[in-house]
Amino acid sequence: MRKHIFNAGPCKLSDSLLKNSAEAVLEFNGLGQSLIEISHRSKDFQAVMDETVDLMKEVLSIPEGYSVLFLGGGASLQFAMIPYNFMKSKSFYVNTGTWSSKAIKEAKMWGEVVEVSSKDKNFTYYPKGFEIPNDVDYVHITTNNTISGTEIFEDLDVKAPLIADMSSDFLSRPVDVSKYDMIYGGAQKNLGPAGVTFIIIKNEMLDKVVDDRQIPTMLQYGIHIDKGSMFNTPPVFNIFAVRETLKWVKAMGGVKAMEKLAKDRAELLYNAIDNSNMFVSPIVKEDRSRMNIVFVMKDEYKEKEADFIAFAGERNCVGIKGHRSVGGFRASTYNASTIEDVQALVGAMKDFEAKNA
Ligand code: PMP
């Protein structure tokens, strides 16, 4: 039996991705070879790459003038590559938790980082209405905070180039890409298996690369745009899997349909939390993530947290243990999660509470 998977990433993926990827690994396109045995420069793989890029542009309505890249190194390499390429001396970061803190650490190597942060309340809200100095090289935000469980649902209007880490809410709602100069993330949540990084970058950003800095070739965006993500051997299996996700999203009705599902799943689970006498959400209501639903037990039940994780496991709900830095629970409900998955968890919560409260 397939479990109700709430892992934070790697995480639940669509059945069509699993099935089609498994088949392609055994034999691809009737070639008598596996997908992972053929050259990345073969016409069969080039067709996969081209279709994946085209589907990204179609599914997210990416305007003209942007490039789509699939590289290695994870979102974490982007934390370093972004300031290496674009930070002359000053940047602006919205610090909403662990991942943005890591991004800030890399940027500080290149000068001053002006920061607005929700650290004062343990990252339980998303900062709003902040002033951005006029002279920053770019603004960096993390749209969904996988660990703290907050999310921003609007596309900000800012003067400086806007760069967003969308690792954990990519494709979960329509995004006005024209407001961003770069969007990036690790694939291992809504897009596919771990091992590939997606980057959507406005070509004009190449004019903003710091010109008096020597940048290693592998870390130059211009090279990867020129070479169509084939400067070195790309993660071929992962790109194939991303294509399968994009086909699935399209068949499901696109990002609008993904947004509706995300809202429905999140509402079901947050309602169960808010109506419970045992569980509670520490996150400010309007900033609650639809992707990573963080909750804890009220103080009087704290010692029962491990028991609940075991109880949920008996109901086939896996992956709900909170991140070690936050504790409690985190149910990650990415695009491939179903209402039935969430219903199973809500059922376990109610039954556990009836027995133990
Ligand atoms: N940003 C966010 C929001 C994340 O959730 C993660 C990973 N969970 C990262 C960055 C780091 O991604 P990677 O492991 O691909 O480097």
XYZ file of C-alpha atoms and ligand atoms in Angstrom:
373
model
C 0.000 0.000 0.000
C 1.215 3.499 -0.845
C 1.536 5.570 2.338
C 0.190 9.052 2.994
C 3.514 10.824 2.464
C 4.087 14.162 4.234
C 7.877 14.335 3.805
C 9.339 17.832 3.461
C 11.471 17.147 0.388
C 12.305 14.763 -1.132
C 8.572 14.238 -0.960
C 5.537 12.708 -2.560
C 5.598 12.802 -6.357
C 2.912 12.055 -8.917
C 2.173 8.459 -9.851
C 2.701 9.286 -13.528
C 6.229 10.568 -12.793
C 7.080 7.395 -10.875
C 5.695 5.071 -13.519
C 7.048 6.831 -16.618
C 10.480 7.417 -15.053
C 10.745 3.770 -14.010
C 9.903 2.666 -17.545
C 12.362 5.100 -19.141
C 15.127 3.843 -16.878
C 14.522 0.314 -18.133
C 14.281 1.310 -21.781
C 13.881 4.704 -23.394
C 12.110 5.464 -26.689
C 12.539 1.875 -27.935
C 16.292 2.490 -28.267
C 17.387 -0.738 -26.601
C 19.082 1.570 -24.045
C 18.069 3.191 -20.788
C 17.371 6.915 -20.425
C 20.439 6.981 -18.171
C 22.653 5.170 -20.689
C 22.259 7.498 -23.671
C 24.337 10.610 -24.361
C 23.011 13.881 -23.042
C 23.848 15.215 -26.506
C 21.762 12.607 -28.323
C 18.714 13.848 -30.190
C 16.502 11.759 -27.918
C 17.730 13.540 -24.787
C 17.890 16.959 -26.444
C 14.192 16.518 -27.215
C 13.521 15.878 -23.504
C 15.449 19.015 -22.522
C 13.671 21.165 -25.125
C 10.244 19.904 -24.159
C 10.956 20.440 -20.443
C 12.004 24.052 -21.059
C 8.965 24.652 -23.283
C 6.603 23.148 -20.700
C 8.078 25.340 -17.950
C 7.447 28.403 -20.102
C 3.913 27.273 -20.881
C 2.842 26.115 -17.417
C 4.151 29.234 -15.644
C 3.325 31.661 -18.511
C 6.930 32.855 -18.585
C 7.171 35.968 -20.790
C 9.682 36.507 -23.616
C 13.171 37.490 -22.522
C 13.671 34.824 -19.843
C 15.825 31.689 -19.927
C 15.050 28.438 -18.137
C 18.027 26.466 -16.810
C 18.412 23.069 -15.177
C 21.682 22.839 -13.265
C 23.296 20.901 -10.438
C 24.318 22.165 -7.005
C 20.896 22.625 -5.430
C 19.329 25.862 -4.297
C 22.285 26.124 -1.923
C 24.702 26.750 -4.782
C 22.405 29.551 -5.957
C 22.773 31.167 -2.520
C 26.447 31.633 -3.477
C 26.117 32.141 -7.244
C 23.627 34.997 -6.938
C 25.886 37.373 -4.966
C 28.984 36.137 -6.810
C 27.406 37.309 -10.071
C 25.189 40.225 -9.062
C 26.281 41.777 -5.778
C 28.616 44.693 -6.311
C 28.497 45.923 -2.724
C 24.986 45.985 -1.240
C 21.919 43.746 -1.342
C 18.599 43.420 0.467
C 17.402 40.125 1.946
C 14.131 39.231 3.626
C 15.159 36.834 6.358
C 12.323 34.398 6.994
C 14.193 31.450 8.450
C 16.901 28.859 8.035
C 17.174 28.951 4.254
C 17.231 32.705 3.835
C 19.761 32.903 6.694
C 21.988 30.568 4.711
C 21.555 32.717 1.605
C 22.465 35.832 3.619
C 25.648 34.197 4.896
C 26.881 33.755 1.315
C 25.933 37.312 0.316
C 27.865 38.783 3.245
C 31.073 37.659 1.539
C 30.542 40.416 -1.028
C 29.564 43.442 1.049
C 26.679 44.849 3.022
C 23.428 42.942 3.412
C 20.469 45.059 4.486
C 18.078 42.699 6.190
C 14.476 42.692 7.290
C 13.666 39.716 9.464
C 10.950 37.885 11.372
C 13.521 36.389 13.735
C 12.113 38.453 16.642
C 9.129 36.072 16.725
C 10.956 32.914 15.791
C 10.030 33.314 12.091
C 6.309 32.761 12.752
C 5.233 35.581 10.409
C 6.228 37.039 7.040
C 7.645 40.608 7.241
C 5.580 43.165 5.313
C 5.585 46.832 4.375
C 9.342 47.203 4.597
C 11.429 49.966 3.031
C 14.110 48.954 0.558
C 17.080 51.339 0.094
C 17.417 52.716 -3.456
C 20.993 51.635 -3.939
C 20.815 47.842 -3.513
C 22.013 45.566 -6.308
C 19.052 43.213 -5.827
C 16.343 42.072 -3.407
C 16.195 38.431 -2.312
C 13.140 36.714 -0.854
C 12.196 33.150 0.062
C 8.564 32.748 -0.935
C 7.880 29.678 1.189
C 9.724 28.792 4.352
C 9.945 25.043 4.434
C 11.062 24.824 8.049
C 9.241 27.683 9.769
C 5.994 27.189 7.810
C 5.297 30.685 6.458
C 4.598 31.759 2.890
C 4.021 34.935 0.899
C 1.185 34.741 -1.625
C 1.721 37.976 -3.548
C 4.322 38.943 -6.125
C 6.090 42.006 -4.735
C 6.594 45.227 -6.663
C 10.135 46.391 -6.046
C 12.442 48.713 -7.983
C 15.648 46.684 -7.686
C 15.948 43.290 -9.418
C 13.831 40.781 -7.488
C 15.254 37.308 -6.913
C 13.143 34.600 -5.289
C 13.971 31.229 -3.820
C 10.799 29.291 -4.677
C 12.193 25.885 -3.762
C 9.172 24.812 -1.782
C 6.146 26.529 -3.322
C 7.054 26.550 -6.995
C 4.071 25.642 -9.225
C 1.621 25.800 -6.314
C 0.029 29.021 -7.540
C 0.135 31.264 -10.618
C 3.079 33.673 -10.391
C 3.534 36.924 -12.309
C 7.006 36.037 -13.563
C 7.452 39.506 -15.086
C 7.838 40.915 -11.548
C 10.873 38.733 -10.896
C 14.333 38.914 -12.402
C 15.202 35.444 -11.227
C 13.308 32.542 -9.675
C 15.132 29.434 -8.545
C 14.951 26.380 -6.352
C 15.853 22.783 -5.764
C 13.452 20.491 -7.620
C 12.837 18.094 -4.748
C 9.465 19.434 -3.641
C 6.914 20.281 -6.303
C 9.038 19.567 -9.345
C 10.755 16.201 -9.117
C 13.475 14.148 -7.466
C 16.452 15.792 -5.734
C 19.451 16.508 -7.938
C 18.451 19.314 -10.258
C 18.038 23.048 -9.684
C 15.593 25.096 -11.750
C 16.443 28.680 -12.639
C 14.241 31.150 -14.490
C 16.333 34.191 -15.240
C 15.616 37.389 -17.118
C 18.245 37.652 -19.829
C 18.782 41.339 -18.994
C 20.285 40.220 -15.676
C 23.439 39.382 -17.624
C 23.983 43.152 -18.017
C 24.095 43.395 -14.218
C 26.871 40.869 -13.666
C 29.694 42.504 -11.677
C 32.201 43.318 -14.410
C 35.424 43.612 -12.436
C 35.172 40.204 -10.770
C 36.610 36.940 -12.063
C 33.872 34.336 -11.799
C 34.635 30.623 -12.282
C 33.130 29.432 -15.571
C 30.764 26.931 -13.934
C 29.326 29.742 -11.796
C 28.501 32.114 -14.657
C 24.836 32.338 -15.609
C 25.765 33.560 -19.089
C 27.626 30.324 -19.870
C 24.684 28.161 -18.838
C 22.249 30.281 -20.864
C 24.547 30.106 -23.920
C 24.951 26.351 -23.641
C 21.296 25.569 -22.920
C 22.156 23.968 -19.534
C 24.665 21.698 -21.327
C 27.954 23.361 -20.404
C 28.587 20.178 -18.454
C 26.631 16.935 -18.284
C 23.220 17.859 -16.901
C 21.261 15.627 -14.475
C 19.473 13.770 -17.270
C 17.247 11.518 -15.196
C 16.039 14.418 -13.078
C 15.249 16.576 -16.083
C 13.186 13.745 -17.551
C 11.325 13.466 -14.226
C 10.720 17.237 -14.161
C 9.198 16.912 -17.622
C 6.826 14.275 -16.266
C 5.782 16.610 -13.430
C 5.151 19.445 -15.847
C 3.039 17.211 -18.091
C 1.108 16.089 -15.025
C 0.530 19.654 -13.787
C -0.707 20.627 -17.231
C -3.032 17.623 -17.438
C -4.388 18.427 -13.961
C -5.396 21.911 -15.111
C -2.192 23.904 -14.587
C -1.035 26.104 -11.736
C -4.529 27.500 -11.108
C -5.739 23.972 -10.394
C -2.666 23.360 -8.210
C -3.527 26.500 -6.233
C -7.095 25.336 -5.663
C -5.891 21.936 -4.433
C -3.283 23.576 -2.199
C -5.908 25.845 -0.641
C -8.311 22.954 -0.095
C -5.682 20.731 1.529
C -4.343 23.495 3.746
C -7.786 24.645 4.824
C -8.748 21.117 5.829
C -5.666 20.657 7.981
C -5.535 24.160 9.513
C -9.249 23.904 10.394
C -8.587 20.626 12.172
C -5.718 22.246 14.078
C -7.698 25.379 14.973
C -10.699 23.320 16.152
C -8.589 21.028 18.293
C -7.949 21.264 22.022
C -4.709 19.383 21.688
C -2.948 20.741 18.597
C -2.094 24.366 17.845
C -0.450 26.319 15.025
C 2.272 28.787 16.092
C 2.074 30.655 12.754
C 0.302 34.000 12.180
C -2.904 33.137 10.290
C -2.457 35.136 7.093
C 1.115 33.912 6.596
C 0.497 30.196 7.078
C 2.164 28.088 4.432
C -0.002 25.883 2.246
C 2.961 23.639 1.600
C 4.486 23.052 5.039
C 1.912 22.964 7.772
C 3.717 23.401 11.077
C 1.871 22.626 14.311
C 2.635 21.580 17.860
C 0.842 20.133 20.874
C -0.426 22.491 23.534
C 1.894 22.619 26.558
C -0.193 20.241 28.664
C 0.108 17.498 26.022
C 3.735 18.094 24.970
C 4.943 14.710 26.246
C 2.537 12.984 23.852
C 4.179 14.236 20.651
C 6.189 11.070 20.025
C 3.093 8.948 20.733
C 1.138 10.867 18.109
C 3.835 10.367 15.490
C 3.688 6.605 16.153
C -0.137 6.660 16.094
C -0.180 8.522 12.776
C 2.336 6.001 11.425
C -0.076 3.166 12.233
C -2.596 5.049 10.062
C 0.009 5.092 7.261
C 0.729 8.824 7.666
C 4.512 9.264 7.405
C 6.893 12.211 7.514
C 5.086 14.436 10.020
C 7.886 14.920 12.545
C 8.749 18.627 12.777
C 12.170 19.876 11.729
C 14.710 19.361 14.512
C 15.093 23.143 14.900
C 11.341 23.716 15.482
C 10.012 20.485 17.042
C 6.368 19.403 16.980
C 4.958 18.408 13.631
C 5.216 19.449 10.024
C 2.920 18.015 7.404
C 4.250 18.908 3.980
C 1.413 18.984 1.498
C 2.990 19.579 -1.875
C 1.287 19.399 -5.266
C 1.143 15.593 -5.408
C -0.513 15.352 -1.967
C -4.188 14.528 -2.178
C -7.166 15.532 -0.097
C -7.365 11.850 0.912
C -3.831 12.068 2.339
C -4.841 15.057 4.457
C -8.143 13.432 5.476
C -6.184 10.439 6.764
C -3.995 12.708 8.900
C -6.956 14.714 10.190
C -8.700 11.442 11.085
C -5.619 10.319 13.026
C -5.488 13.662 14.881
C -9.137 13.472 15.871
C -8.934 9.861 17.028
C -5.729 10.478 18.957
C -7.257 13.486 20.671
C -10.444 11.555 21.550
C -8.330 8.863 23.198
C -5.786 11.071 24.946
C -7.298 14.459 25.773
N 15.576 26.930 0.013
C 14.483 26.347 0.538
C 13.257 27.167 0.753
C 14.529 24.989 0.882
O 13.442 24.407 1.405
C 15.712 24.248 0.654
C 15.830 22.778 0.949
N 14.884 22.173 1.664
C 16.824 24.916 0.137
C 16.704 26.242 -0.190
C 18.106 24.191 -0.108
O 17.968 23.423 -1.244
P 19.061 22.385 -1.719
O 19.052 21.266 -0.737
O 18.549 21.985 -3.083
O 20.367 23.070 -1.781
